[in-house]
Tab-separated table of C-alpha atoms in Angstrom:
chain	number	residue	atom	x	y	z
A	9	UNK	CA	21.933	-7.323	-20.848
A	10	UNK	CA	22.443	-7.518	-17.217
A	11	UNK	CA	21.299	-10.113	-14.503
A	12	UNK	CA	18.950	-7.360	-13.279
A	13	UNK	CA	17.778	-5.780	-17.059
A	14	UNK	CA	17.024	-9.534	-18.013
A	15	UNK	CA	14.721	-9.916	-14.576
A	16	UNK	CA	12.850	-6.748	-15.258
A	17	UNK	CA	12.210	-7.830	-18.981
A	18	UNK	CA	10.960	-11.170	-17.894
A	19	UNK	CA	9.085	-10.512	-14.997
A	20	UNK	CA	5.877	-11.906	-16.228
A	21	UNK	CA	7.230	-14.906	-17.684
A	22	UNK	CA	9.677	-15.502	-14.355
A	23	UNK	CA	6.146	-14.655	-11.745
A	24	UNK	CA	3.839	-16.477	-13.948
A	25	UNK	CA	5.910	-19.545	-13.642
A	26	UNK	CA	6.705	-19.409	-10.097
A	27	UNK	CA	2.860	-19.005	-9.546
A	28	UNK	CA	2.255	-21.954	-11.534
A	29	UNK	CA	5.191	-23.933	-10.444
A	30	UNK	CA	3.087	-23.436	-6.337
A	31	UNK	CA	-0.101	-24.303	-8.004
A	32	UNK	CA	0.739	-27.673	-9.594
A	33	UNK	CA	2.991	-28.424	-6.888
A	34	UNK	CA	-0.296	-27.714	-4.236
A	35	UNK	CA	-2.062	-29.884	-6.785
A	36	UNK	CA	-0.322	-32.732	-6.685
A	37	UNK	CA	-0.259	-32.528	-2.582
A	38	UNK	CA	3.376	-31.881	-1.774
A	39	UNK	CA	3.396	-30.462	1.186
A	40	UNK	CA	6.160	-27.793	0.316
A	41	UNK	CA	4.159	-26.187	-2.269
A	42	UNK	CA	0.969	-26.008	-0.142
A	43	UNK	CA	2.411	-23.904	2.306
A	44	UNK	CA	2.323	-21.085	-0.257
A	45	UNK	CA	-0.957	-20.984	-0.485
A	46	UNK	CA	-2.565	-22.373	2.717
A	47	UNK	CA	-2.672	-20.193	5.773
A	48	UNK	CA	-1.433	-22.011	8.756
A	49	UNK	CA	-2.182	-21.355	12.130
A	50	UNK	CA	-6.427	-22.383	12.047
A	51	UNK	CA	-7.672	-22.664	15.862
A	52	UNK	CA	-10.456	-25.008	16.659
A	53	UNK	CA	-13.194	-21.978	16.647
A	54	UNK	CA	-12.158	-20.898	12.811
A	55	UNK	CA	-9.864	-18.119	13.696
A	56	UNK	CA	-6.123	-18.180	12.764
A	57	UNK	CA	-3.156	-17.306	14.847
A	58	UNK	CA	0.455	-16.140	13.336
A	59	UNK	CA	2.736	-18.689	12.120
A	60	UNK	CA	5.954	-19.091	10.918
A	61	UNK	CA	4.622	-20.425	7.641
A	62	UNK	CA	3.075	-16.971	6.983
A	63	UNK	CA	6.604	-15.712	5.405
A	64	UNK	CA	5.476	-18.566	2.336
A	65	UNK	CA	1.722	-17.350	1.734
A	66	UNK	CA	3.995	-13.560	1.870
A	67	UNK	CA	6.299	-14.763	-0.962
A	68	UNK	CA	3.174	-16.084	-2.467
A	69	UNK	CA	1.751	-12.826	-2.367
A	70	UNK	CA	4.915	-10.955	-3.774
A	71	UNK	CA	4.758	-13.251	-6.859
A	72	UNK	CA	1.363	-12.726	-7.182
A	73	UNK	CA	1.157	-8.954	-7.077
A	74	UNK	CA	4.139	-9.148	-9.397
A	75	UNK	CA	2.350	-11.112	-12.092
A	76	UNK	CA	-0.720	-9.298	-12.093
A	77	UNK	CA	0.799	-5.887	-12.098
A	78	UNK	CA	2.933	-6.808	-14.837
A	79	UNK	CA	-0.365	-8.407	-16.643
A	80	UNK	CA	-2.504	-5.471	-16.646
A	81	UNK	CA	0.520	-2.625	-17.325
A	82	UNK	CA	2.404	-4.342	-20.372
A	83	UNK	CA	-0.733	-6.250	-21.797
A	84	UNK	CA	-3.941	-3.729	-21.219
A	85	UNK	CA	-2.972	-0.245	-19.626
A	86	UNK	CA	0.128	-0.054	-22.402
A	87	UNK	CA	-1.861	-0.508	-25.736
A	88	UNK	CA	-5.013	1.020	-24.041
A	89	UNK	CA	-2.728	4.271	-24.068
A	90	UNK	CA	-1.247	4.006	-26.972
A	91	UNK	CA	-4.149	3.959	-28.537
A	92	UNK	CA	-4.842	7.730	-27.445
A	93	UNK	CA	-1.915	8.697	-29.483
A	94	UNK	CA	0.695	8.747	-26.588
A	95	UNK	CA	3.969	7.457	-27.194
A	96	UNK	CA	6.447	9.038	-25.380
A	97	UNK	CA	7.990	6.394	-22.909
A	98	UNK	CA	8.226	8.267	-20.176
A	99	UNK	CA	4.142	9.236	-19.595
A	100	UNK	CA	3.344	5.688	-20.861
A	101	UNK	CA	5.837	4.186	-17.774
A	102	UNK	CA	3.849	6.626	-15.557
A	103	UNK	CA	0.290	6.135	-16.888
A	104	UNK	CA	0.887	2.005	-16.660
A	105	UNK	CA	1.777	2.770	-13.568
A	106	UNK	CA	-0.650	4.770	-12.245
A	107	UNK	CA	-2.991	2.593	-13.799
A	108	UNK	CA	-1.927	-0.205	-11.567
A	109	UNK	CA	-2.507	1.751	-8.298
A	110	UNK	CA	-6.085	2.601	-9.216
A	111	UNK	CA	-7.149	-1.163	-9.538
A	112	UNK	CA	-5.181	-2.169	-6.524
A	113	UNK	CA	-6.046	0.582	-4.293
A	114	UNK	CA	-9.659	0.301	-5.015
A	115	UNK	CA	-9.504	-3.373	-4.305
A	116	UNK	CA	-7.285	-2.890	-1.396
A	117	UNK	CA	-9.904	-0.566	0.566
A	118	UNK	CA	-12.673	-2.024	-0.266
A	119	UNK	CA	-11.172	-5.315	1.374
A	120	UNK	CA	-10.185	-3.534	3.957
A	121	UNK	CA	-13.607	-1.507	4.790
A	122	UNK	CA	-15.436	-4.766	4.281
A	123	UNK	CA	-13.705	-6.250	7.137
A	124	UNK	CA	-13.253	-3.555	8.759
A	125	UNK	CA	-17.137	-3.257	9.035
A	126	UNK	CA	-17.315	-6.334	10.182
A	127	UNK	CA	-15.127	-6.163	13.119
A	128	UNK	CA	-15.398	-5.115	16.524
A	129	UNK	CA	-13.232	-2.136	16.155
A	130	UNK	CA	-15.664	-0.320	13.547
A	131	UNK	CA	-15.238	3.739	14.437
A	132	UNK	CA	-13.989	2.559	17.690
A	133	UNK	CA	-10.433	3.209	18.807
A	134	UNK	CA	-11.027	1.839	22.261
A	135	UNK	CA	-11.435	-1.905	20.434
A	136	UNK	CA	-7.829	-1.620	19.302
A	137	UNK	CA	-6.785	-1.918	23.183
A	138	UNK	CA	-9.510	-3.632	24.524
A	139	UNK	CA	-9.164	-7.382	25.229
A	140	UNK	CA	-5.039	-7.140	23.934
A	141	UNK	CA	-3.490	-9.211	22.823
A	142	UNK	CA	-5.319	-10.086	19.815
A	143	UNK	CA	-3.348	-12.966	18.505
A	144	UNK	CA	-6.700	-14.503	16.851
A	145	UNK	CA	-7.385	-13.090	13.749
A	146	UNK	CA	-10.087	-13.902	10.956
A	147	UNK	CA	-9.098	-15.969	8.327
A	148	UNK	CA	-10.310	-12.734	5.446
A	149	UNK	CA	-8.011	-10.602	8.277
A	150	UNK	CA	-4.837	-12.962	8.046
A	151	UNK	CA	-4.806	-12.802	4.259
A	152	UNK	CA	-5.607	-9.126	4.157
A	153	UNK	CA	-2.410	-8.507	6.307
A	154	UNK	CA	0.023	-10.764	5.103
A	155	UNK	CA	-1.207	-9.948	1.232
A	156	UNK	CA	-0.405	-6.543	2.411
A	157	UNK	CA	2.625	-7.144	3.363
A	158	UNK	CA	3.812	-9.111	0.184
A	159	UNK	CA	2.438	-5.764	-1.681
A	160	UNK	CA	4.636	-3.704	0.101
A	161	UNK	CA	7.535	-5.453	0.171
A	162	UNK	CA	6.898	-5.691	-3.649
A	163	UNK	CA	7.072	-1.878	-3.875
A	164	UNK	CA	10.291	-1.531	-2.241
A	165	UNK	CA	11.581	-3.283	-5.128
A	166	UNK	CA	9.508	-1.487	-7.675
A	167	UNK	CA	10.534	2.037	-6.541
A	168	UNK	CA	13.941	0.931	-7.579
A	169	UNK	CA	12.825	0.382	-11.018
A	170	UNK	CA	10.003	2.425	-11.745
A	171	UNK	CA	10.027	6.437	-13.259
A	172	UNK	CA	12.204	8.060	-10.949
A	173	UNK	CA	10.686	10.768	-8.913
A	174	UNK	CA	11.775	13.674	-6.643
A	175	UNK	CA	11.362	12.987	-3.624
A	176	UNK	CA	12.205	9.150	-4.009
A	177	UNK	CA	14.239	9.173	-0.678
A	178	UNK	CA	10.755	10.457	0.765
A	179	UNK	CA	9.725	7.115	-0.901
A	180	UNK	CA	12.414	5.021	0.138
A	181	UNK	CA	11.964	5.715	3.689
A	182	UNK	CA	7.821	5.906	3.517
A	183	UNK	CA	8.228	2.273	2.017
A	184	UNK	CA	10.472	1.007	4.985
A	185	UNK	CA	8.452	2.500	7.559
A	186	UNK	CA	5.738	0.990	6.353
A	187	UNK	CA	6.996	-2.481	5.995
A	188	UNK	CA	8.565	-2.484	9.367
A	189	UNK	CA	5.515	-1.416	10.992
A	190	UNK	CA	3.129	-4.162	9.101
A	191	UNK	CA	5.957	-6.367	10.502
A	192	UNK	CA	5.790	-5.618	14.191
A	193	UNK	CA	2.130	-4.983	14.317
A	194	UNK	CA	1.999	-8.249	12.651
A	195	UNK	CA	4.884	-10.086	15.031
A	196	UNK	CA	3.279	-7.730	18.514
A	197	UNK	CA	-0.398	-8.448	17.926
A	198	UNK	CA	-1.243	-4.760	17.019
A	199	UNK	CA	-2.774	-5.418	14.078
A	200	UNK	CA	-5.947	-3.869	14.570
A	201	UNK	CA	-4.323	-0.565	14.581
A	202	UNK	CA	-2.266	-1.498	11.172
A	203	UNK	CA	-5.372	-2.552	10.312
A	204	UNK	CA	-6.783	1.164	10.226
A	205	UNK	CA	-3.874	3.100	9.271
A	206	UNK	CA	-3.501	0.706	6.099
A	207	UNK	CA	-7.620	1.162	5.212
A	208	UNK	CA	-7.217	4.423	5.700
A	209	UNK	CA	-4.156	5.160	3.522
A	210	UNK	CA	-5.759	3.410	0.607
A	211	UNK	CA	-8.912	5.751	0.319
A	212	UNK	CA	-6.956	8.731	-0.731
A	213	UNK	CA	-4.710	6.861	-2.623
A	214	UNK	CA	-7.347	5.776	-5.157
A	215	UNK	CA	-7.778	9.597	-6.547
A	216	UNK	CA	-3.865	10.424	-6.282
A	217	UNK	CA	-3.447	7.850	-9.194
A	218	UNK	CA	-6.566	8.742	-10.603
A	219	UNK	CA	-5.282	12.122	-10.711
A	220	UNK	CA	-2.628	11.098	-12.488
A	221	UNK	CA	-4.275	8.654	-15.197
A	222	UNK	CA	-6.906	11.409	-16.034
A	223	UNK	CA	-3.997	13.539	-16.729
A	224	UNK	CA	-2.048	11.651	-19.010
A	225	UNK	CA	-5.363	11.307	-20.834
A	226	UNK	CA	-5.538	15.010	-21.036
A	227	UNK	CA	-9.270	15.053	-19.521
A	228	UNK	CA	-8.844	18.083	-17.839
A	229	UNK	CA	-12.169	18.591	-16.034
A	230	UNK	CA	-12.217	15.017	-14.604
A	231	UNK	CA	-8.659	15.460	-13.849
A	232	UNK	CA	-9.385	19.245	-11.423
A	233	UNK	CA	-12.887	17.866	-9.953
A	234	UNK	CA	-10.753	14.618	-9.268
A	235	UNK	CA	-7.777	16.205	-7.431
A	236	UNK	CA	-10.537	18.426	-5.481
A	237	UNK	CA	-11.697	15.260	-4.412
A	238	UNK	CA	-8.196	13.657	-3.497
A	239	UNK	CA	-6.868	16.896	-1.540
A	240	UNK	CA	-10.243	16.363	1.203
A	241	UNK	CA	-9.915	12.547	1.327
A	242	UNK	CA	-5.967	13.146	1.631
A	243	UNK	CA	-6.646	15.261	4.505
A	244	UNK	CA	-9.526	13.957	6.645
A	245	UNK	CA	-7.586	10.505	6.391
A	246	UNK	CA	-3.823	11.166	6.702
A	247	UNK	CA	-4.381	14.246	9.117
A	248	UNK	CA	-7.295	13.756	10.789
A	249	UNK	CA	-8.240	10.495	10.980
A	250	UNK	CA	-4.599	9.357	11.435
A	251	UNK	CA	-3.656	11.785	14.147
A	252	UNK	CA	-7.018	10.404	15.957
A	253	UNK	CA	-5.334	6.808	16.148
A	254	UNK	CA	-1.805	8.695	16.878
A	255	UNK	CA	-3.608	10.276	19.644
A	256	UNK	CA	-5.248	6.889	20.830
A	257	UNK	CA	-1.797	5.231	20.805
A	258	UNK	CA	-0.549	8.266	23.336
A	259	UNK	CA	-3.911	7.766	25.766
A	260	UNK	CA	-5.580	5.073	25.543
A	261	UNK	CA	-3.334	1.675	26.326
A	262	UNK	CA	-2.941	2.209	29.537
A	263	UNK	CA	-6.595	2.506	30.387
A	264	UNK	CA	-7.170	-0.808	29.383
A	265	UNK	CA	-3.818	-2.789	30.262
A	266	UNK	CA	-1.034	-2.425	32.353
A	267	UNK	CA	2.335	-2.548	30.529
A	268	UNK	CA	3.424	-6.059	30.306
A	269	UNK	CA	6.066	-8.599	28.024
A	270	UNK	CA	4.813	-11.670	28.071
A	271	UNK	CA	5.316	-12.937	24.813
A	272	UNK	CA	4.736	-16.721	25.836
A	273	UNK	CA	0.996	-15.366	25.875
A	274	UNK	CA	1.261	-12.877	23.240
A	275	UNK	CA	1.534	-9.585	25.031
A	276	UNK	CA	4.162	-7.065	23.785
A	277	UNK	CA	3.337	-3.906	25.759
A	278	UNK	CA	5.418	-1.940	27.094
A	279	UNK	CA	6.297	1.797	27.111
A	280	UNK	CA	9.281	1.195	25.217
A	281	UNK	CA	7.326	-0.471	22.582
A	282	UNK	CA	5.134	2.259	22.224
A	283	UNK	CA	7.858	4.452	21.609
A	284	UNK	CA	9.330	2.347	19.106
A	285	UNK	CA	5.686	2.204	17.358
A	286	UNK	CA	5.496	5.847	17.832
A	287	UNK	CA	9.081	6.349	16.341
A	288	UNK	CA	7.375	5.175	13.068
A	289	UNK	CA	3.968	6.457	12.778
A	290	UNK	CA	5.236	10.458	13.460
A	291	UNK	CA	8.266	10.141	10.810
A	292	UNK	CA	4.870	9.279	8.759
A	293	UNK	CA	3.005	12.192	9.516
A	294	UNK	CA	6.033	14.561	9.053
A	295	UNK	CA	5.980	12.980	5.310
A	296	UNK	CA	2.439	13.228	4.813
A	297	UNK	CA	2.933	16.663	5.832
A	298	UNK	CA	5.794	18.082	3.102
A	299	UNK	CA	3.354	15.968	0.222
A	300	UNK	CA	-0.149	17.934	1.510
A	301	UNK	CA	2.298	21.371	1.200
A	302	UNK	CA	2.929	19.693	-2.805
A	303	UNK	CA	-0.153	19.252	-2.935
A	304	UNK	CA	-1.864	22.233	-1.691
A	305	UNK	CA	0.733	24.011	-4.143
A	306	UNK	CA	-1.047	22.109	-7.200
A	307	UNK	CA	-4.325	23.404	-5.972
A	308	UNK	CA	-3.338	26.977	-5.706
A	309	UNK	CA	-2.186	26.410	-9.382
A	310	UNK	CA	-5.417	25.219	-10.805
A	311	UNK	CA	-7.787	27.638	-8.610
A	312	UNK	CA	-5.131	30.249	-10.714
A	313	UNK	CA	-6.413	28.459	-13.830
A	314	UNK	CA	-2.570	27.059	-14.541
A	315	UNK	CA	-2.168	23.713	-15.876
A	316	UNK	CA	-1.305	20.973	-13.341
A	317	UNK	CA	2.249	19.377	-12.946
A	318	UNK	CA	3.220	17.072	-9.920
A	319	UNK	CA	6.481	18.556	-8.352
A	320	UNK	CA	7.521	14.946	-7.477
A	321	UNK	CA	7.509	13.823	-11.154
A	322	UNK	CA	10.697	13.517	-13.243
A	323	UNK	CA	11.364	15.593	-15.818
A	324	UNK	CA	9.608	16.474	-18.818
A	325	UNK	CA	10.469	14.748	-22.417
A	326	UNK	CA	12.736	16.059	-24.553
A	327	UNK	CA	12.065	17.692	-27.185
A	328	UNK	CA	12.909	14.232	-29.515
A	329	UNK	CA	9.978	13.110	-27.617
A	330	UNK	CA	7.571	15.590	-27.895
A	331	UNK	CA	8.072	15.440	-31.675
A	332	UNK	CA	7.183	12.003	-31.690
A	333	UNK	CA	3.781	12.409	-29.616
A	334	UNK	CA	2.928	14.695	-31.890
């Protein structure tokens, strides 16, 4: 067994020590350990700033998200399926999986709308510009971002390993574009913008996995009202209400602040910035764009009354396989 095959295997054992290593170590007050799992940065007024620290609480949040996903998969979603008779490896990987993204994607959002409801930028694109730069953040904010970011650095790893899909260079570069722009929203003091875009990827990405789950349960019904549901919250996020914040990025900076870099005070706006930010965010669209023409393909198929099959997924089991599901 390889260095790598051995990680994979132990992954619960290796991120449930780690976790617990940072816990006792906070514990017992050694200052090392704490900075895991204590934001830094607090201003006198309760807000928090960015701090160099933050990578920590990240790596905190990696481990975390590693332990937990590998929790629920191997030790609920795994004999939970089983139990319905499936054992071919390959739609168990994918229903685990799948599985996963439900729970964290409905926890993810509804994090994110909470404080999102709660902030000045609420159904208002002109807050994201207003009063820049926005260095102080909320201390439910910090975590939200920098949790995120652990998360998706997490997947960038995981795509490696998980069921291999199609379009997993689409993948590959959706995962580094996203990382990269958590990072220099993060780093710039855009984060109210990253703060949207991230709330409002989550919402459709509840029903894609549910999709999925409901069917590699074979629940049919649930599984076409479902993907109904998915293909309108797909679109009115990731084409409407993400081209509105593209379009705010284009027109609106400038009408509240004059281009400026002045990062001794937090300001990192420029034109070329906005390019750069820009550079990211369309690539994004242009992806979201080839998976809506997948997915409008699925929909034709069921409105045809054919069964559903994801384009993107590997292929099928062999027929070894489907002899032993039976």
């Amino acid at each position: 067994m390889s260095l790598t095959e051995a990680l994979i295997s132990h992954q619960l054992e290796i991120s449930g020590a780690s976790i617990s290593l940072v816990l006792l170590g906070a514990y017992l007050d050694i200052p090392f350990f704490k900075k895991f799992i204590i934001l830094e940065g607090e201003q006198p007024n309760g807000t928090y700033v960015k701090a160099f620290n933050d990578v920590y609480f990240v790596i905190f949040c990696f481990a975390f998200v590693t332990f937990v996903r590998t929790f629920l998969m191997e030790l609920i979603f795994v004999p939970f399926i089983k139990k319905r008779g499936i054992r071919s490896k390959i739609k168990v990987d994918k229903f685990k999986e799948q599985s996963f993204s439900v729970v964290f994607y409905i926890i993810s959002w509804s994090v994110g709308c909470y404080l999102l409801y709660h902030s000045p930028y609420w159904f208002s694109t002109s807050q994201i510009w207003i009063g820049y730069p926005h260095f102080e953040l909320s201390p439910g904010t910090k975590k939200f971002y920098l949790f995120q970011l652990g998360y998706w650095l997490q997947q960038m790893v995981y795509v490696q390993i998980e069921v291999r899909r199609k379009d997993y260079l689409n993948m590959i570069v959706h995962h580094i574009i996203t990382n990269l722009l958590l990072i220099l929203s993060y780093y710039c003091n855009f984060t109210r913008a990253g703060h949207i875009i991230l709330t409002l990827m989550d919402f459709s990405d509840i029903f894609l996995s549910l999709v999925k789950v409901f069917n590699y349960l074979k629940l049919s019904v649930l599984c076409d009202m479902t993907f109904v549901v998915f293909v309108l919250s797909w679109f009115f996020t990731r084409h409407v209400g993400y081209m509105i914040l593209i379009w705010s990025i284009l027109v609106d900076p400038l009408k509240y602040n004059s281009a400026k870099w002045d990062p001794a005070n937090g300001i990192y706006f420029t034109e070329a910035v906005r390019i750069v930010f820009l550079a990211l965010l369309l690539p994004l669209q242009v992806l979201m764009i080839l998976w809506f023409k997948t997915i409008l393909t699925i929909l034709y198929r069921i409105f045809k009354g054919e069964n559903m099959k994801d384009d993107r997924s590997s292929g099928d089991e062999s027929p070894e396989e489907e002899k032993k599901e039976k």
